[in-house]
PDB file of C-alpha atoms in Angstrom:
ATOM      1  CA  UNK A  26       0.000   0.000   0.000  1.00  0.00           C
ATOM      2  CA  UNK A  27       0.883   3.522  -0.804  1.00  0.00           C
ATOM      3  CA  UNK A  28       0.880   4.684   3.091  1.00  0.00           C
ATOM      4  CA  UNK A  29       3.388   2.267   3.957  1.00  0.00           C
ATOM      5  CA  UNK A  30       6.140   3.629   1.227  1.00  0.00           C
ATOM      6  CA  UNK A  31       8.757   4.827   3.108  1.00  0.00           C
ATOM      7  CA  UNK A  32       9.146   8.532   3.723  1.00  0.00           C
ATOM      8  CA  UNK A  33      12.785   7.983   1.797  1.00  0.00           C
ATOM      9  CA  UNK A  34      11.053   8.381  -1.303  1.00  0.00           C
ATOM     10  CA  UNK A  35      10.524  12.412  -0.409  1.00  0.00           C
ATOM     11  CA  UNK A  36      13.508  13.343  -1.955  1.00  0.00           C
ATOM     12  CA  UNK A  37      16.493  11.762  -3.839  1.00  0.00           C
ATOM     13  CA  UNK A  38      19.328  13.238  -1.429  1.00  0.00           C
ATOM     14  CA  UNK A  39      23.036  12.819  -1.501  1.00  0.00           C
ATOM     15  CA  UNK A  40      25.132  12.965   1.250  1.00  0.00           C
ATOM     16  CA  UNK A  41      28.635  13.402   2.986  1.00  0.00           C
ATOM     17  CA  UNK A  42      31.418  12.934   0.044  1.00  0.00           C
ATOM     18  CA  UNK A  43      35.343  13.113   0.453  1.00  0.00           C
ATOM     19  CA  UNK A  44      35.595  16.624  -0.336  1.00  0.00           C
ATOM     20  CA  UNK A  45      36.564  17.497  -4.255  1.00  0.00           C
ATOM     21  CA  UNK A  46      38.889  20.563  -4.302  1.00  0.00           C
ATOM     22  CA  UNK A  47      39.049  22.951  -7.411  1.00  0.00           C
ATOM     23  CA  UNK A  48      40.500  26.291  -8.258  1.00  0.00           C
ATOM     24  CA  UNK A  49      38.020  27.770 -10.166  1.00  0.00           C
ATOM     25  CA  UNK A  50      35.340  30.116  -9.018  1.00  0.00           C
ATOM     26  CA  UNK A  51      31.288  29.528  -8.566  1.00  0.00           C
ATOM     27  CA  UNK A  52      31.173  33.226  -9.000  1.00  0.00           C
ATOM     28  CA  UNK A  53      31.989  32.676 -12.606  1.00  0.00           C
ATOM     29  CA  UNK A  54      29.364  29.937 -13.399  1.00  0.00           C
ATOM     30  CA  UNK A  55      25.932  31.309 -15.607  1.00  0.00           C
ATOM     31  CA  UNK A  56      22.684  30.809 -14.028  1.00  0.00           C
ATOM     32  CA  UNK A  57      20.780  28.123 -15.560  1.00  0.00           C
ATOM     33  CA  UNK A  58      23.966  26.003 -15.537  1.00  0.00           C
ATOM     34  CA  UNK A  59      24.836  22.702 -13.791  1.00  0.00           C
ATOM     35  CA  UNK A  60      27.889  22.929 -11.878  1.00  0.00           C
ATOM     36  CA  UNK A  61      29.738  19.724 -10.099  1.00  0.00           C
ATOM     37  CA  UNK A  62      32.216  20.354  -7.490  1.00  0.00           C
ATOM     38  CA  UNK A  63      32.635  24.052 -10.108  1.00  0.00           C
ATOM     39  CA  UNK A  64      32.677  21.847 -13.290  1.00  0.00           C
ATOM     40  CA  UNK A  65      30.019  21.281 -15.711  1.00  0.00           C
ATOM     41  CA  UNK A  66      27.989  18.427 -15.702  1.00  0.00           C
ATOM     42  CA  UNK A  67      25.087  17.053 -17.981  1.00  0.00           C
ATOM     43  CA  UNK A  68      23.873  13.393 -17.328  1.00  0.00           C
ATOM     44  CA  UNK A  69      21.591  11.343 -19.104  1.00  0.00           C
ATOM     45  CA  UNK A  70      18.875   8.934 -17.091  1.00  0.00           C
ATOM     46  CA  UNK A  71      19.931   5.485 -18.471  1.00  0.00           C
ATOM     47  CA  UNK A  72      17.396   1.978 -17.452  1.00  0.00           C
ATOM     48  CA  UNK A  73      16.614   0.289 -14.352  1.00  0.00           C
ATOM     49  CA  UNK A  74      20.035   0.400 -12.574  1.00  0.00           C
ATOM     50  CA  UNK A  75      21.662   2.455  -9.518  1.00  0.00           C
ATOM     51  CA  UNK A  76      23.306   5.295 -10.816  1.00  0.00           C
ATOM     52  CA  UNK A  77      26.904   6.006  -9.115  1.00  0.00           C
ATOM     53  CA  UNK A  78      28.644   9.309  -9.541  1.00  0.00           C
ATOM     54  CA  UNK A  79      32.116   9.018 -11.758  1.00  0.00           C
ATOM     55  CA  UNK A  80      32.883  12.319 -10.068  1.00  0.00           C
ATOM     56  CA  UNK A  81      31.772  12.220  -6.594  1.00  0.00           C
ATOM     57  CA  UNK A  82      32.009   9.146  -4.436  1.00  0.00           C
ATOM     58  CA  UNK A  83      28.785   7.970  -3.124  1.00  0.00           C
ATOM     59  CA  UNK A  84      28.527   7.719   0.205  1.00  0.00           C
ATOM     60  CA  UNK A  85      28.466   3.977   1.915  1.00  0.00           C
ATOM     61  CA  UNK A  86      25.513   4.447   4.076  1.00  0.00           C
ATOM     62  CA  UNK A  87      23.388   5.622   0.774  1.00  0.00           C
ATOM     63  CA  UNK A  88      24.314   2.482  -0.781  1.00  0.00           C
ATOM     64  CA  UNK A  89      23.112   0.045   2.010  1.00  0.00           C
ATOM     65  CA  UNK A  90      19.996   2.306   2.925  1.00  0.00           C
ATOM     66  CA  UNK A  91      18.933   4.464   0.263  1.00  0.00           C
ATOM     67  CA  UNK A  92      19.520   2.642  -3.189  1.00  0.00           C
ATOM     68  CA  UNK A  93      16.217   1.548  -4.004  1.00  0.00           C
ATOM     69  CA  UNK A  94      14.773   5.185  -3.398  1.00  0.00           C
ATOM     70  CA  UNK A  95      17.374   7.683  -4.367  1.00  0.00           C
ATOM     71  CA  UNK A  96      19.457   5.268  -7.188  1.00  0.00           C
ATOM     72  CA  UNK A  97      17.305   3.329  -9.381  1.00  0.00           C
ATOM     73  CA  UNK A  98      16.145   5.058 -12.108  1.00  0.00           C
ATOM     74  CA  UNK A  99      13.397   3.659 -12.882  1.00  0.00           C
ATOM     75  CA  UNK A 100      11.487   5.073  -8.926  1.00  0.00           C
ATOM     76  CA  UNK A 101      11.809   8.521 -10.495  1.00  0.00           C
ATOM     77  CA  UNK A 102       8.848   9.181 -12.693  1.00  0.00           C
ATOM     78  CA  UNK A 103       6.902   8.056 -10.214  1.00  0.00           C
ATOM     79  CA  UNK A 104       7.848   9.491  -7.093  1.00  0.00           C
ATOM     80  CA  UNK A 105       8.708  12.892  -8.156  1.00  0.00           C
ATOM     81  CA  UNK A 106       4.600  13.030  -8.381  1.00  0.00           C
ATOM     82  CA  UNK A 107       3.305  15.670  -6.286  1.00  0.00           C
ATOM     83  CA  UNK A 108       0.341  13.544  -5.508  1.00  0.00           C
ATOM     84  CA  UNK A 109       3.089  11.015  -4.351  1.00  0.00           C
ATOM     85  CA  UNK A 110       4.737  13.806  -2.400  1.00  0.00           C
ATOM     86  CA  UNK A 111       1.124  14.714  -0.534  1.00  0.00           C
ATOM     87  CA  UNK A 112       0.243  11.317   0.537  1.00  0.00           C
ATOM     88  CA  UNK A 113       3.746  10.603   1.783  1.00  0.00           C
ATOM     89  CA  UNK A 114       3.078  13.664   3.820  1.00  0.00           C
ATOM     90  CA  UNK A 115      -0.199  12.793   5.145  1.00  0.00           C
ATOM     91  CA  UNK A 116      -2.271  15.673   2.645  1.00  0.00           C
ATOM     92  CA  UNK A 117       0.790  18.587   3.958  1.00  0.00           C
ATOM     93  CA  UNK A 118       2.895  19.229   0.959  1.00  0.00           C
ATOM     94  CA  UNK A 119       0.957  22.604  -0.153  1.00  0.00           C
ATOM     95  CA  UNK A 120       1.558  23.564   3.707  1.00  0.00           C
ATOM     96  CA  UNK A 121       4.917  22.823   3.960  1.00  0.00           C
ATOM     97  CA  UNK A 122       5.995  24.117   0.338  1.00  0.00           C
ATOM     98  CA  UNK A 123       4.183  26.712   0.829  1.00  0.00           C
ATOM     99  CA  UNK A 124       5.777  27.663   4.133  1.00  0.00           C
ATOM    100  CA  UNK A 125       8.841  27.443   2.200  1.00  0.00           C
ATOM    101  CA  UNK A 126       7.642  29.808  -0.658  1.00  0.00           C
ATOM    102  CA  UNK A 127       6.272  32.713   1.851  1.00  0.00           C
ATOM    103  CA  UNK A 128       9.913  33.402   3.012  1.00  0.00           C
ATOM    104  CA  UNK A 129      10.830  33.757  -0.441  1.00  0.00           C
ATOM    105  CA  UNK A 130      10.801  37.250  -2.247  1.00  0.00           C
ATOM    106  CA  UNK A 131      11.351  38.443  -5.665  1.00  0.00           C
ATOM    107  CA  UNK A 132      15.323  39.218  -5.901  1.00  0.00           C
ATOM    108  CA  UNK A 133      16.184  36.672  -3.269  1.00  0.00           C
ATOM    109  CA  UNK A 134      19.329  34.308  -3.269  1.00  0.00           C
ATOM    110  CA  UNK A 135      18.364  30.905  -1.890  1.00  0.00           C
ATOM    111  CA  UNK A 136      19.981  27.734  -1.529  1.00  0.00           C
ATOM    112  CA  UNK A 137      18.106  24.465  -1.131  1.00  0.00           C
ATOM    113  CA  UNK A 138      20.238  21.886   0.360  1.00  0.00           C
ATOM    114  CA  UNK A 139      19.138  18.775  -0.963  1.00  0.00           C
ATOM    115  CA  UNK A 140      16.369  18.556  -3.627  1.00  0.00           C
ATOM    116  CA  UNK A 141      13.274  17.426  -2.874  1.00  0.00           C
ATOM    117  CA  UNK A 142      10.726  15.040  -5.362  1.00  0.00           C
ATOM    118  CA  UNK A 143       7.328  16.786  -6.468  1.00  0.00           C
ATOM    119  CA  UNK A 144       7.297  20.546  -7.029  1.00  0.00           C
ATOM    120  CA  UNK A 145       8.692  22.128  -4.997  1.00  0.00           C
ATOM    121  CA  UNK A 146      11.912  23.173  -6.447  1.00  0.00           C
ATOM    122  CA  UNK A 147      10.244  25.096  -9.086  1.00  0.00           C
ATOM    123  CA  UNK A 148       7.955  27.147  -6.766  1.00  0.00           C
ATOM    124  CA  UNK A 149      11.133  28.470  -5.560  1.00  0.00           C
ATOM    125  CA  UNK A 150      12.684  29.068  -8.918  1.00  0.00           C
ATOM    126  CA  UNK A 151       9.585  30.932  -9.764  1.00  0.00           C
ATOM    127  CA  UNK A 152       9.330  32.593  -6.677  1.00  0.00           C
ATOM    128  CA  UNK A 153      12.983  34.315  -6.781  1.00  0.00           C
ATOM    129  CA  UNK A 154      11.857  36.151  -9.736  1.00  0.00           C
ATOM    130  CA  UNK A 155      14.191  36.819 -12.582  1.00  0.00           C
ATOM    131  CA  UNK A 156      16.653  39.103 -10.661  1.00  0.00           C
ATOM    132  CA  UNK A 157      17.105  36.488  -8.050  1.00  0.00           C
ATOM    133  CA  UNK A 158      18.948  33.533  -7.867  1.00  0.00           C
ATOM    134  CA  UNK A 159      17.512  29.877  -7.008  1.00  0.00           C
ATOM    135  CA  UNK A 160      20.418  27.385  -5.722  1.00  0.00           C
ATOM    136  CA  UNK A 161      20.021  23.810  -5.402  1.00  0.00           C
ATOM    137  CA  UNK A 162      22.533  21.417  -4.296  1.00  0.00           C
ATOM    138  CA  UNK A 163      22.569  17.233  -4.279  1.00  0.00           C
ATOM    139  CA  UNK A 164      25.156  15.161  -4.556  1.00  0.00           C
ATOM    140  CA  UNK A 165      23.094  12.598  -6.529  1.00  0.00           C
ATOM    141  CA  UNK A 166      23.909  12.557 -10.611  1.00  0.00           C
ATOM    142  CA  UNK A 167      20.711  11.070 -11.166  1.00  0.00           C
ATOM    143  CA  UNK A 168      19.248  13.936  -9.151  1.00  0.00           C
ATOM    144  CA  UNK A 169      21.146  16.513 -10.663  1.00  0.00           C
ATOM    145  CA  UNK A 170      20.180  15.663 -13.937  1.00  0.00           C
ATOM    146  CA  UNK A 171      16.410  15.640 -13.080  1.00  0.00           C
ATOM    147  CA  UNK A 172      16.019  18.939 -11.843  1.00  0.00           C
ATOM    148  CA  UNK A 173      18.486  20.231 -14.490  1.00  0.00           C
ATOM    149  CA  UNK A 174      15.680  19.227 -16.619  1.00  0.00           C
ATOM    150  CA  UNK A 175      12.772  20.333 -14.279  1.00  0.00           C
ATOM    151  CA  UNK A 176      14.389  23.789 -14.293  1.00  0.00           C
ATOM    152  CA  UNK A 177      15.814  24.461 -17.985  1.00  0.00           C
ATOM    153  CA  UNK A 178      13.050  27.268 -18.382  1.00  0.00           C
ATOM    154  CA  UNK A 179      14.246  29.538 -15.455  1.00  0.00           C
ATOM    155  CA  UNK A 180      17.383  30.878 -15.748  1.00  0.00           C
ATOM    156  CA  UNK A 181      17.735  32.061 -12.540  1.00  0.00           C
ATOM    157  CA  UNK A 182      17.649  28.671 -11.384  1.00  0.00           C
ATOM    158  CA  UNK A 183      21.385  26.541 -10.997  1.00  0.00           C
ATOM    159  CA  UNK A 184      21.728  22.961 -10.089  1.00  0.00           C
ATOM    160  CA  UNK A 185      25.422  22.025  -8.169  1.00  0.00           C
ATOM    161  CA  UNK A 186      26.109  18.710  -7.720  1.00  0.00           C
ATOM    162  CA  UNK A 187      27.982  19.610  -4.710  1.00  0.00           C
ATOM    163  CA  UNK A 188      28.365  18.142  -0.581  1.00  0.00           C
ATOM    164  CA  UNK A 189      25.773  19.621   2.023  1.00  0.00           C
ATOM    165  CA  UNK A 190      27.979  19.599   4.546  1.00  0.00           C
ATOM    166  CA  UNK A 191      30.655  21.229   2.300  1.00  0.00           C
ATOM    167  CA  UNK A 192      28.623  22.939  -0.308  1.00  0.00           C
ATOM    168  CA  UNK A 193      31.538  24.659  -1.795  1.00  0.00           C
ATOM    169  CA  UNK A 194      30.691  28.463  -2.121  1.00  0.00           C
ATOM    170  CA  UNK A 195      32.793  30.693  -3.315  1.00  0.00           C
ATOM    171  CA  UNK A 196      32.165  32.687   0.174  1.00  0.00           C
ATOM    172  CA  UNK A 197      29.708  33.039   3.169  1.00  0.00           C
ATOM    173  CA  UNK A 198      27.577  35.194   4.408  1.00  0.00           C
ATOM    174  CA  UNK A 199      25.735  34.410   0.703  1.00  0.00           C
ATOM    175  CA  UNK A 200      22.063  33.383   0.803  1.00  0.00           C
ATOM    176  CA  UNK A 201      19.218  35.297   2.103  1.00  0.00           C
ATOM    177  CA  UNK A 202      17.683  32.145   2.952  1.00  0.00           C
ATOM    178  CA  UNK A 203      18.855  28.678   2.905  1.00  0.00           C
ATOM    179  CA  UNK A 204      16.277  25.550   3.485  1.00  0.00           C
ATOM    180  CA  UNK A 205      16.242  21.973   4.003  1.00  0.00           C
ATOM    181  CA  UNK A 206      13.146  19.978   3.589  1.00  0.00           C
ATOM    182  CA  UNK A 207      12.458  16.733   4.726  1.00  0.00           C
ATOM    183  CA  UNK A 208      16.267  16.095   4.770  1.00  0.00           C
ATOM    184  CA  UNK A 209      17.908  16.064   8.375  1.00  0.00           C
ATOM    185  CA  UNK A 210      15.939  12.576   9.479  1.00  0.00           C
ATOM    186  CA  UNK A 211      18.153  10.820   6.840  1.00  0.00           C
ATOM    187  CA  UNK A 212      21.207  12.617   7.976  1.00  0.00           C
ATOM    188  CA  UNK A 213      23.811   9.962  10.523  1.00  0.00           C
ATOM    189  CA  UNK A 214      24.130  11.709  13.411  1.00  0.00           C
ATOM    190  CA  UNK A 215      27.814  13.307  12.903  1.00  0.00           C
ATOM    191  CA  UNK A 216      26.674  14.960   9.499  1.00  0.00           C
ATOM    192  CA  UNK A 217      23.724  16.528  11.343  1.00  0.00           C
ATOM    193  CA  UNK A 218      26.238  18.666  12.973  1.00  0.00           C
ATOM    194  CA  UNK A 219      28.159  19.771   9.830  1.00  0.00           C
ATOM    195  CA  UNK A 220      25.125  20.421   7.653  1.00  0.00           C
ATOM    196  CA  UNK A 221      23.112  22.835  10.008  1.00  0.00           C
ATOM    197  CA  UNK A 222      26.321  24.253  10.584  1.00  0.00           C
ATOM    198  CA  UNK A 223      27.100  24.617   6.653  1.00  0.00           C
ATOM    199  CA  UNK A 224      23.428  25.797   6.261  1.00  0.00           C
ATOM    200  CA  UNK A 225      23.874  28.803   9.172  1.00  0.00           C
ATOM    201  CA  UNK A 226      27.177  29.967   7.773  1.00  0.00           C
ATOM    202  CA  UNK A 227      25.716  30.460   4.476  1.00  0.00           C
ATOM    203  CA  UNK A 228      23.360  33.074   5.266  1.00  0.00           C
ATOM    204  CA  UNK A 229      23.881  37.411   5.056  1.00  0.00           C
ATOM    205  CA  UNK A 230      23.489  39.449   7.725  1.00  0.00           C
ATOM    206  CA  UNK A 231      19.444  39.130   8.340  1.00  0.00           C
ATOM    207  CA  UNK A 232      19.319  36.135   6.808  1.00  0.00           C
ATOM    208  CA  UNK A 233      17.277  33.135   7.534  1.00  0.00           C
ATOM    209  CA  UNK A 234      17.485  29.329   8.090  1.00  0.00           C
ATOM    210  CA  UNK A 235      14.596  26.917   7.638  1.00  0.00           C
ATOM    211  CA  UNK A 236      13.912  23.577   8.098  1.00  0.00           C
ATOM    212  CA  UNK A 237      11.148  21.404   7.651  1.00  0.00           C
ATOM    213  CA  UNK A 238      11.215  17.912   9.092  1.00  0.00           C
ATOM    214  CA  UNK A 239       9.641  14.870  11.097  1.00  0.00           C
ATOM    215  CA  UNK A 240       9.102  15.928  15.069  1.00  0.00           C
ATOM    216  CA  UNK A 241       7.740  13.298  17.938  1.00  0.00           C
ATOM    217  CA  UNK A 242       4.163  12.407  16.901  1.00  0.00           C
ATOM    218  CA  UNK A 243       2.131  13.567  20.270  1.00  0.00           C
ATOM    219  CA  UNK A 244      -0.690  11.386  18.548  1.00  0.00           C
ATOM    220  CA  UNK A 245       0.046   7.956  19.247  1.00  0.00           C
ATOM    221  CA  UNK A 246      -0.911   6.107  16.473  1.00  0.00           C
ATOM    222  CA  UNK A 247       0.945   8.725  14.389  1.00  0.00           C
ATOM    223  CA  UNK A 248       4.029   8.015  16.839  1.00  0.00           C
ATOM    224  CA  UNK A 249       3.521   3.963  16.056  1.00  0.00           C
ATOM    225  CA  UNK A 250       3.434   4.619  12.318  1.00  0.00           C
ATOM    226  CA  UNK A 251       6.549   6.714  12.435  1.00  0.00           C
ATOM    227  CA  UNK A 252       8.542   5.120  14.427  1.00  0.00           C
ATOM    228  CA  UNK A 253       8.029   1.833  12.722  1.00  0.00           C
ATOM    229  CA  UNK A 254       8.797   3.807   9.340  1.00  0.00           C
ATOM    230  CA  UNK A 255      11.967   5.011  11.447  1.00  0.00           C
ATOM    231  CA  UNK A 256      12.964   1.402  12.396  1.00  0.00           C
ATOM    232  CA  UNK A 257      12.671  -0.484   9.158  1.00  0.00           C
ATOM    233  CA  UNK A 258      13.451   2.118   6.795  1.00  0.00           C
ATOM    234  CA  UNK A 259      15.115   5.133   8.618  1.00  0.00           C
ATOM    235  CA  UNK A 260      17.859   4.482  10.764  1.00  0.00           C
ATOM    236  CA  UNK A 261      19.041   7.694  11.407  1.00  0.00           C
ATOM    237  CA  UNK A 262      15.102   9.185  11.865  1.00  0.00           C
ATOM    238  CA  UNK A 263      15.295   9.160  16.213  1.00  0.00           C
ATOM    239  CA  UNK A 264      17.146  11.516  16.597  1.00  0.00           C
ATOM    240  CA  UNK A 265      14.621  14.101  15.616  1.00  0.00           C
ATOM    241  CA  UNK A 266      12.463  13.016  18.544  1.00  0.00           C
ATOM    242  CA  UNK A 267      15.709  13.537  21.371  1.00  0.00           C
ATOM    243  CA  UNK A 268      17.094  17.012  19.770  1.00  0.00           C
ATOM    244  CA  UNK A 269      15.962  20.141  18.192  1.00  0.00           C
ATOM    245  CA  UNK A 270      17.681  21.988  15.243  1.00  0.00           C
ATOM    246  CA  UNK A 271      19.390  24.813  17.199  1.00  0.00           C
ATOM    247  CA  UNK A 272      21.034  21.661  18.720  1.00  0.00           C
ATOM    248  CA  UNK A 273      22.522  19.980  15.803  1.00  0.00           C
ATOM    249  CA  UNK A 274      24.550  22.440  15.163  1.00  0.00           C
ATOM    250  CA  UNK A 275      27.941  23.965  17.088  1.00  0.00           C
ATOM    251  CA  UNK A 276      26.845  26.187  20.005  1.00  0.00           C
ATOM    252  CA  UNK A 277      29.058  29.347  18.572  1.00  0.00           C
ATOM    253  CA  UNK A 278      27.570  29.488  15.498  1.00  0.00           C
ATOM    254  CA  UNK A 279      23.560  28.343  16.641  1.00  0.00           C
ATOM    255  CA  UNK A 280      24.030  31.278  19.440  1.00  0.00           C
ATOM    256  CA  UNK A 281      24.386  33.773  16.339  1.00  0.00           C
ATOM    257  CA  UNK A 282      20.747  33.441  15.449  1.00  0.00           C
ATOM    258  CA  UNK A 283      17.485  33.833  17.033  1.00  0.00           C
ATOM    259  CA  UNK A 284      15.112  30.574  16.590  1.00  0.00           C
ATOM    260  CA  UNK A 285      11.600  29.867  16.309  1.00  0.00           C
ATOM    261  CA  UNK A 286       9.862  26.720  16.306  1.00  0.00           C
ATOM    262  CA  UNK A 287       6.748  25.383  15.443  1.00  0.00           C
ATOM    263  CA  UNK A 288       4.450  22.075  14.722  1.00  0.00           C
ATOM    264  CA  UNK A 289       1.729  20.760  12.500  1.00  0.00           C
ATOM    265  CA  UNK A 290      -0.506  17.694  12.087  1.00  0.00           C
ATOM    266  CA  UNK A 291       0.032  16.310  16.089  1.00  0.00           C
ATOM    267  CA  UNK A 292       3.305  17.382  16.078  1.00  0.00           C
ATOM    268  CA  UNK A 293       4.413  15.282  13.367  1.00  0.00           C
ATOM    269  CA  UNK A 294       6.198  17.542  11.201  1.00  0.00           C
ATOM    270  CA  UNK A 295       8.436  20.596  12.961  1.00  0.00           C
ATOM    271  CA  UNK A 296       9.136  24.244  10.979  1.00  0.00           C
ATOM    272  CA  UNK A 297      12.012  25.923  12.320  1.00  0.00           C
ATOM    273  CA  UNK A 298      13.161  28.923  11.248  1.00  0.00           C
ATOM    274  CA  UNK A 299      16.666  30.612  12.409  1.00  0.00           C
ATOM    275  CA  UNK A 300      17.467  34.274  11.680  1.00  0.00           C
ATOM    276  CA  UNK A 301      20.818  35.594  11.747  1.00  0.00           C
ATOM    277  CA  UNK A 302      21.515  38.381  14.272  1.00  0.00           C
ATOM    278  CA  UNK A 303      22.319  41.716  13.663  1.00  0.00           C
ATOM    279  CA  UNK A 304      26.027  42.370  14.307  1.00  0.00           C
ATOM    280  CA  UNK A 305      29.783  41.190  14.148  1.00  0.00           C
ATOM    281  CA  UNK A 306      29.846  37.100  13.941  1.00  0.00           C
TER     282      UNK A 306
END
């Protein structure tokens, strides 16, 4: 049955890589392009087989957990479905997305760190406007090369194949909002730390942080369904219910913003949003 896919299938994600150094500048890459590790990359989808990066090592705990969701090709057409999307999210994908779009204004830079199936990746292209700039990062090919696609019409929109916990930008202080969605439950716990803290130190003076995720079910047959999704399909999923986002992250750098948290749907799903102070870092 449908309700019993696992919540994997939100997003294809990639993960923690060894890091891929290169001298050349995102700075000088065009919008609308597809940069990997600040090199160009076009894939192809190919048949029913995982897809491995020739560039970027994937990492071993997405090959033993995450293969059948985020590397076989032939998953794609039909989980990157909004309708798919909603029912894995219990009827709150326009909520969430749109939480995610009502932060957004025309002229914006964002940065979505992972990309996400269904729709919502080109809300935020669209919403940025053509003077702003739409950002996505995965370290999937296979992802990569969907969303290239997905996006071709908006040129303010640029697909990275690039690390979340090392998204390689040519400097800080960058994005006037960075986002997550539906991504830290599939994080092990020691990239937690180094992707909220990659996502705070990307952000401008002002800017904002948000994430959108799984929380502790108060509802208890919500809490059985989840955490049986969390023990046969998501190891790494229990930590959301023991820590909140402002404590993934290194104290110094989660003390420089001011956080607010909220729930939906018997506190199964958690919107957090982090604001950068005013003031030196």
């Amino acid at each position: 049955m449908l309700s019993f896919v696992s919540p994997n299938s939100l997003r294809l994600m990639g993960r923690v890589v060894p890091q891929v150094s290169s001298s050349s500048s995102l700075t000088n890459q065009p919008m609308g392009s597809v940069v990997v590790c600040r090199r160009h990359f076009r894939g192809s989808m190919g048949k029913d087989k995982p897809l491995s990066s020739s560039l970027l090592e994937t990492p071993k705990y997405m090959r033993e957990v995450y293969t059948f969701w985020y590397r076989t090709e032939k998953n794609v057409s039909f989980l990157d479905k909004e309708s798919v999307v909603n029912t894995l999210l219990w009827g709150h994908a326009d909520l969430l997305e749109g939480t995610v779009v009502s932060m957004i204004k025309p002229g914006d830079r964002i940065m979505q760190t992972g990309a996400t199936y269904g729709e919502l990746t080109t809300k935020s292209s669209k919403a940025v406007g053509p003077n702003g700039l739409f950002d996505c990062i995965d370290i999937t090919p296979l992802q990569v090369d969907l969303h290239t696609r997905k996006l071709k019409n908006f040129p303010q929109a640029r697909v990275r194949q690039a690390n979340v916990i090392d998204p390689q930008l040519p400097n800080e202080d960058n994005y006037d909002l960075t986002y997550s969605f539906m991504l830290f439950h599939e994080l092990p716990t020691e990239y937690k730390s180094k992707a909220a803290n990659a996502i705070l130190k990307s952000l401008k003076p002002d800017g904002k942080a948000l994430f959108i995720d799984y929380h502790k079910p108060s509802f208890f047959p919500l809490w059985t369904y989840l955490t049986t999704i969390f023990t046969v399909f998501e190891p790494f999923g229990f930590e959301m219910y023991k820590k909140d986002f402002w404590e993934f992250g290194d104290k110094d750098i989660s003390s420089q913003f001011d956080w607010k948290k909220r729930t939906i749907f018997f506190d199964m799903f958690q919107i957090v949003e982090a604001t950068r102070k005013q003031g030196p870092k």
